[in-house]
Amino acid sequence: MSGPPQPTRPVRLVPGARVAVVAPSGPVPEERLQAGLDVLRGWDLDPVVAPHVLDRHGTLHYLAGTDAHRAADLQSAWCDPSVDAVLCARGGYGAQRMADLLDWDAMREAGPKVFVGFSDITALHEAFATRLGLVTLHGPMAAGIDFVKNARAQDHLRATLFAPESVRVIASGGTPMVPGRARGVTLGGCLSLLAAELGGPHARPSARGGLLCLEDVGEEAYRVDRCLTQLLRAGWLDGVAGVLLGSWQDCEPYERLRPVLADRLGGLGVPVVEDFGFGHGEGALTIPFGVPAELDADAGTLALDRPALA
């Protein structure tokens, strides 16, 4: 019996490729956006800024413009045949509010292209997986500090975009919380967003068969416990193949957070690797979602069966 179809890989970028920058979530600092555009131009890309990227919502200060405008920017960029990739400017909050306004049928007809983001963009990674069956990239965003200033983050994303075969083995230097090896398809993102997606229209039924990547920012230990407990109680973690833990930037000190992660995840009976170097931490690695891979928790490596992009 054959398994489910593998997600579609978008085509890698080449010099001169046109990339659209959108803001699905929070307000974007103009100075950092301009710095990010300079980085993209330095990569011989042709960046275009969606019309509402620098908008501010009239009453909800945490949103980059209205839900309708943020959705229109993403959909227009995705459906523009001259655009090869869509890069999110930043996270924050708001992707869930606009995801239901997207015309997923039209976006599916437009065909695959590269999509990059993390943090609040987790909600869109899930939607792109369930609605479009597409490989996406959990990586630095165009107006993010890492994207603008950190060489490791820049180099790993650039290699993934232009020469994905060169980063088929992601060596993080991570350490085993639960040793062992596991095979599965990569997925995940920001823990609190995955918990918030439960029961939503774009949520996958479970992480079964997956190598689940988890990270978060600014959360206290009991809130991390609550999110993991919610996923456990919902059965969402049943059958997960392995877990990769990224950064826990601005959360409680890790020596207080680690026992929570071990308590909630150690009973799954699968390999768990910590400090894998993706997420909100400095120098974050780009992790493709939707790619079959092997996790070696002892070695701290993730070996992709095929390059993230075709």
Short mmCIF file of C-alpha atoms in Angstrom, two decimals:
data_model
loop_
_atom_site.label_atom_id
_atom_site.label_comp_id
_atom_site.label_asym_id
_atom_site.label_seq_id
_atom_site.Cartn_x
_atom_site.Cartn_y
_atom_site.Cartn_z
CA MET A 1 0.00 0.00 0.00
CA SER A 2 1.46 3.38 -0.97
CA GLY A 3 1.62 6.18 1.57
CA PRO A 4 0.25 9.70 1.24
CA PRO A 5 1.62 11.77 -1.64
CA GLN A 6 4.82 13.64 -0.86
CA PRO A 7 4.49 17.42 -0.69
CA THR A 8 5.44 19.30 -3.82
CA ARG A 9 8.85 20.97 -3.86
CA PRO A 10 9.00 24.48 -5.31
CA VAL A 11 11.78 25.31 -7.74
CA ARG A 12 15.01 26.74 -6.31
CA LEU A 13 15.87 30.37 -6.91
CA VAL A 14 18.36 31.62 -9.47
CA PRO A 15 20.03 35.03 -9.82
CA GLY A 16 17.49 37.59 -11.00
CA ALA A 17 14.53 35.76 -9.45
CA ARG A 18 11.70 38.00 -8.31
CA VAL A 19 10.75 37.68 -4.65
CA ALA A 20 7.76 39.36 -3.01
CA VAL A 21 7.90 40.54 0.60
CA VAL A 22 4.58 40.41 2.49
CA ALA A 23 3.48 41.14 6.07
CA PRO A 24 0.82 38.60 7.14
CA SER A 25 1.11 39.38 10.85
CA GLY A 26 2.58 42.26 12.84
CA PRO A 27 3.77 45.76 11.92
CA VAL A 28 7.08 45.99 10.08
CA PRO A 29 9.88 48.42 11.03
CA GLU A 30 10.69 50.34 7.82
CA GLU A 31 14.42 50.64 8.53
CA ARG A 32 14.82 46.88 8.98
CA LEU A 33 12.72 46.20 5.91
CA GLN A 34 15.00 48.39 3.81
CA ALA A 35 18.05 46.61 5.23
CA GLY A 36 16.49 43.25 4.37
CA LEU A 37 15.77 44.38 0.82
CA ASP A 38 19.43 45.36 0.50
CA VAL A 39 20.43 41.83 1.57
CA LEU A 40 18.14 40.33 -1.06
CA ARG A 41 19.54 42.61 -3.75
CA GLY A 42 23.02 41.56 -2.65
CA TRP A 43 21.96 37.98 -3.44
CA ASP A 44 21.13 39.12 -7.00
CA LEU A 45 17.42 38.80 -6.31
CA ASP A 46 14.76 41.27 -7.42
CA PRO A 47 12.65 42.08 -4.33
CA VAL A 48 9.24 43.69 -4.60
CA VAL A 49 7.33 44.97 -1.58
CA ALA A 50 3.61 44.22 -1.38
CA PRO A 51 1.41 47.34 -1.17
CA HIS A 52 0.41 47.04 2.49
CA VAL A 53 3.64 45.82 4.10
CA LEU A 54 4.19 49.06 6.03
CA ASP A 55 0.54 49.55 6.98
CA ARG A 56 -0.62 49.86 10.57
CA HIS A 57 -4.08 48.76 11.68
CA GLY A 58 -6.20 51.72 12.73
CA THR A 59 -7.20 50.36 16.15
CA LEU A 60 -5.30 47.09 16.71
CA HIS A 61 -1.70 48.20 17.08
CA TYR A 62 -0.29 44.66 16.83
CA LEU A 63 -1.46 44.15 13.23
CA ALA A 64 0.21 45.25 9.99
CA GLY A 65 -2.93 46.70 8.44
CA THR A 66 -6.33 45.10 8.06
CA ASP A 67 -6.90 41.37 7.69
CA ALA A 68 -8.25 41.94 4.19
CA HIS A 69 -5.22 43.93 3.05
CA ARG A 70 -2.72 41.47 4.52
CA ALA A 71 -4.53 38.57 2.84
CA ALA A 72 -4.76 40.44 -0.48
CA ASP A 73 -1.02 41.10 -0.44
CA LEU A 74 -0.17 37.43 0.11
CA GLN A 75 -2.67 36.15 -2.44
CA SER A 76 -1.66 38.68 -5.10
CA ALA A 77 2.01 37.87 -4.65
CA TRP A 78 1.33 34.14 -4.78
CA CYS A 79 -0.83 34.36 -7.88
CA ASP A 80 1.55 36.69 -9.74
CA PRO A 81 3.32 34.48 -12.31
CA SER A 82 6.37 36.77 -12.29
CA VAL A 83 7.01 36.09 -8.57
CA ASP A 84 9.23 33.11 -7.74
CA ALA A 85 9.17 33.31 -3.95
CA VAL A 86 7.16 34.91 -1.17
CA LEU A 87 9.09 35.98 1.92
CA CYS A 88 7.40 37.12 5.09
CA ALA A 89 8.72 40.37 6.55
CA ARG A 90 8.19 39.39 10.19
CA GLY A 91 5.96 37.44 12.58
CA GLY A 92 4.17 38.86 15.60
CA TYR A 93 0.48 38.05 15.50
CA GLY A 94 -2.25 38.01 12.88
CA ALA A 95 -1.64 35.20 10.37
CA GLN A 96 -4.54 33.16 11.70
CA ARG A 97 -6.88 36.12 11.29
CA MET A 98 -6.18 36.44 7.58
CA ALA A 99 -5.65 32.80 6.57
CA ASP A 100 -9.38 32.19 6.12
CA LEU A 101 -9.63 35.14 3.70
CA LEU A 102 -7.24 33.56 1.20
CA ASP A 103 -8.61 31.91 -1.94
CA TRP A 104 -6.82 28.59 -1.59
CA ASP A 105 -8.21 27.27 -4.86
CA ALA A 106 -6.73 30.19 -6.76
CA MET A 107 -3.43 29.82 -4.94
CA ARG A 108 -3.32 26.11 -5.76
CA GLU A 109 -3.94 26.86 -9.43
CA ALA A 110 -1.10 29.39 -9.39
CA GLY A 111 1.32 26.54 -8.74
CA PRO A 112 4.12 26.06 -6.22
CA LYS A 113 6.65 28.68 -5.24
CA VAL A 114 9.05 29.23 -2.37
CA PHE A 115 7.55 30.42 0.93
CA VAL A 116 9.70 31.52 3.88
CA GLY A 117 8.84 32.57 7.45
CA PHE A 118 8.60 31.43 11.06
CA SER A 119 7.06 32.35 14.43
CA ASP A 120 3.45 33.45 13.82
CA ILE A 121 3.90 32.26 10.23
CA THR A 122 3.59 28.72 11.65
CA ALA A 123 -0.15 29.07 11.00
CA LEU A 124 0.58 29.61 7.31
CA HIS A 125 3.09 26.74 7.15
CA GLU A 126 0.28 24.50 8.38
CA ALA A 127 -2.17 25.94 5.86
CA PHE A 128 0.27 25.60 2.96
CA ALA A 129 0.82 21.97 3.96
CA THR A 130 -2.84 21.03 4.33
CA ARG A 131 -4.33 23.18 1.55
CA LEU A 132 -1.57 23.17 -1.05
CA GLY A 133 0.54 20.11 -0.17
CA LEU A 134 3.65 22.23 -0.44
CA VAL A 135 7.17 22.15 1.00
CA THR A 136 7.84 25.43 2.84
CA LEU A 137 10.88 26.90 4.58
CA HIS A 138 10.94 27.69 8.31
CA GLY A 139 13.60 30.37 8.21
CA PRO A 140 14.62 33.99 8.80
CA MET A 141 12.29 36.74 7.62
CA ALA A 142 13.13 39.72 5.45
CA ALA A 143 12.82 42.39 8.15
CA GLY A 144 14.15 40.23 10.98
CA ILE A 145 17.33 41.00 12.90
CA ASP A 146 18.80 37.60 12.04
CA PHE A 147 18.14 38.10 8.34
CA VAL A 148 19.75 41.52 8.35
CA LYS A 149 22.71 41.02 10.69
CA ASN A 150 23.58 37.35 11.26
CA ALA A 151 25.95 35.66 8.81
CA ARG A 152 25.06 32.08 9.80
CA ALA A 153 21.34 32.69 9.36
CA GLN A 154 21.91 34.47 6.05
CA ASP A 155 24.27 31.85 4.67
CA HIS A 156 22.08 28.87 5.56
CA LEU A 157 18.95 30.43 4.09
CA ARG A 158 20.80 31.51 0.97
CA ALA A 159 22.23 28.03 0.46
CA THR A 160 18.76 26.51 0.92
CA LEU A 161 17.28 28.89 -1.65
CA PHE A 162 19.98 28.65 -4.33
CA ALA A 163 21.82 25.35 -3.73
CA PRO A 164 19.55 23.16 -1.60
CA GLU A 165 21.58 20.02 -2.29
CA SER A 166 24.44 21.62 -0.32
CA VAL A 167 22.41 21.66 2.91
CA ARG A 168 20.77 18.24 2.79
CA VAL A 169 22.41 17.42 6.11
CA ILE A 170 21.60 20.01 8.76
CA ALA A 171 24.15 19.69 11.55
CA SER A 172 23.00 21.73 14.50
CA GLY A 173 25.35 20.73 17.27
CA GLY A 174 22.23 19.76 19.22
CA THR A 175 22.30 17.20 22.02
CA PRO A 176 20.02 14.22 22.71
CA MET A 177 17.31 14.61 25.34
CA VAL A 178 16.14 11.13 24.30
CA PRO A 179 18.73 9.32 22.15
CA GLY A 180 18.07 7.42 18.96
CA ARG A 181 17.27 7.76 15.29
CA ALA A 182 13.92 8.36 13.62
CA ARG A 183 12.56 8.79 10.12
CA GLY A 184 9.62 10.99 9.17
CA VAL A 185 8.44 14.09 7.36
CA THR A 186 9.44 17.45 8.85
CA LEU A 187 6.76 19.75 10.23
CA GLY A 188 6.10 22.09 13.12
CA GLY A 189 7.12 25.58 14.14
CA CYS A 190 6.08 27.75 17.05
CA LEU A 191 4.61 25.62 19.85
CA SER A 192 1.95 28.11 20.96
CA LEU A 193 0.73 28.52 17.37
CA LEU A 194 0.48 24.76 16.83
CA ALA A 195 -1.61 24.51 20.00
CA ALA A 196 -3.76 27.44 18.90
CA GLU A 197 -4.34 25.82 15.50
CA LEU A 198 -6.03 22.74 17.00
CA GLY A 199 -9.56 22.51 15.65
CA GLY A 200 -8.95 25.22 13.06
CA PRO A 201 -9.80 24.85 9.37
CA HIS A 202 -6.18 24.50 8.23
CA ALA A 203 -4.86 22.27 11.01
CA ARG A 204 -3.56 18.80 10.20
CA PRO A 205 -5.26 16.02 12.21
CA SER A 206 -2.03 15.00 13.94
CA ALA A 207 1.76 14.94 13.74
CA ARG A 208 1.70 11.17 13.13
CA GLY A 209 4.74 10.01 11.16
CA GLY A 210 6.40 13.39 11.48
CA LEU A 211 9.66 14.80 12.73
CA LEU A 212 8.17 17.59 14.80
CA CYS A 213 10.13 20.84 15.16
CA LEU A 214 9.17 22.91 18.21
CA GLU A 215 10.34 26.30 19.47
CA ASP A 216 8.83 29.41 21.03
CA VAL A 217 9.58 32.88 22.36
CA GLY A 218 8.69 34.77 25.51
CA GLU A 219 6.81 31.95 27.23
CA GLU A 220 6.91 30.95 30.90
CA ALA A 221 7.45 27.30 31.76
CA TYR A 222 3.85 26.65 32.79
CA ARG A 223 2.60 28.02 29.45
CA VAL A 224 4.94 25.72 27.53
CA ASP A 225 3.59 22.91 29.71
CA ARG A 226 0.03 23.95 28.90
CA CYS A 227 0.62 23.97 25.14
CA LEU A 228 2.33 20.59 25.17
CA THR A 229 -0.38 19.16 27.42
CA GLN A 230 -3.03 20.46 25.04
CA LEU A 231 -1.32 18.71 22.10
CA LEU A 232 -1.00 15.52 24.14
CA ARG A 233 -4.60 15.53 25.34
CA ALA A 234 -5.87 16.18 21.81
CA GLY A 235 -3.96 13.13 20.57
CA TRP A 236 -2.05 15.37 18.17
CA LEU A 237 1.30 13.89 19.20
CA ASP A 238 0.15 10.27 18.82
CA GLY A 239 2.47 8.47 16.42
CA VAL A 240 5.00 11.29 16.08
CA ALA A 241 8.34 9.82 14.93
CA GLY A 242 10.76 12.23 16.59
CA VAL A 243 11.04 15.72 18.06
CA LEU A 244 13.52 18.53 17.37
CA LEU A 245 13.66 21.35 19.91
CA GLY A 246 14.86 24.73 18.71
CA SER A 247 15.40 27.98 20.58
CA TRP A 248 13.38 29.21 23.56
CA GLN A 249 14.35 32.85 23.30
CA ASP A 250 13.16 35.08 26.15
CA CYS A 251 11.39 32.17 27.82
CA GLU A 252 12.19 31.14 31.37
CA PRO A 253 15.84 30.13 31.89
CA TYR A 254 16.42 26.86 30.10
CA GLU A 255 17.37 25.01 33.28
CA ARG A 256 13.78 25.63 34.42
CA LEU A 257 12.21 24.97 31.03
CA ARG A 258 14.09 21.78 30.21
CA PRO A 259 12.39 19.65 32.92
CA VAL A 260 9.02 20.66 31.45
CA LEU A 261 10.05 19.58 27.96
CA ALA A 262 11.50 16.31 29.28
CA ASP A 263 8.38 15.61 31.37
CA ARG A 264 5.92 16.22 28.53
CA LEU A 265 7.93 14.76 25.63
CA GLY A 266 10.03 12.05 27.26
CA GLY A 267 7.06 9.70 27.54
CA LEU A 268 6.47 9.65 23.79
CA GLY A 269 9.12 6.96 23.40
CA VAL A 270 10.76 8.65 20.42
CA PRO A 271 14.11 10.41 19.89
CA VAL A 272 14.18 14.01 21.07
CA VAL A 273 17.04 16.40 20.28
CA GLU A 274 17.45 19.78 21.97
CA ASP A 275 19.24 22.99 21.03
CA PHE A 276 18.83 22.29 17.33
CA GLY A 277 19.41 25.91 16.32
CA PHE A 278 16.18 26.97 14.61
CA GLY A 279 13.59 29.50 15.70
CA HIS A 280 13.92 32.84 17.48
CA GLY A 281 17.51 32.33 18.63
CA GLU A 282 20.48 34.08 17.08
CA GLY A 283 21.85 32.52 13.88
CA ALA A 284 18.76 30.41 13.23
CA LEU A 285 19.02 27.60 10.71
CA THR A 286 16.47 27.16 7.92
CA ILE A 287 14.43 23.96 8.29
CA PRO A 288 12.34 22.77 5.32
CA PHE A 289 8.90 21.48 6.24
CA GLY A 290 7.32 18.65 4.25
CA VAL A 291 10.55 16.79 3.43
CA PRO A 292 11.20 13.13 4.39
CA ALA A 293 14.29 12.98 6.58
CA GLU A 294 16.21 11.07 9.22
CA LEU A 295 16.88 12.52 12.65
CA ASP A 296 19.95 11.33 14.54
CA ALA A 297 19.45 12.74 18.02
CA ASP A 298 22.84 11.52 19.23
CA ALA A 299 24.73 13.23 16.42
CA GLY A 300 22.45 16.28 16.35
CA THR A 301 21.79 15.96 12.62
CA LEU A 302 18.80 16.04 10.31
CA ALA A 303 19.49 14.35 6.96
CA LEU A 304 16.98 15.22 4.24
CA ASP A 305 16.09 12.47 1.77
CA ARG A 306 16.08 15.02 -1.03
CA PRO A 307 16.88 18.72 -1.36
CA ALA A 308 14.19 21.04 -0.05
CA LEU A 309 13.75 22.71 -3.44
CA ALA A 310 13.78 21.15 -6.90
#
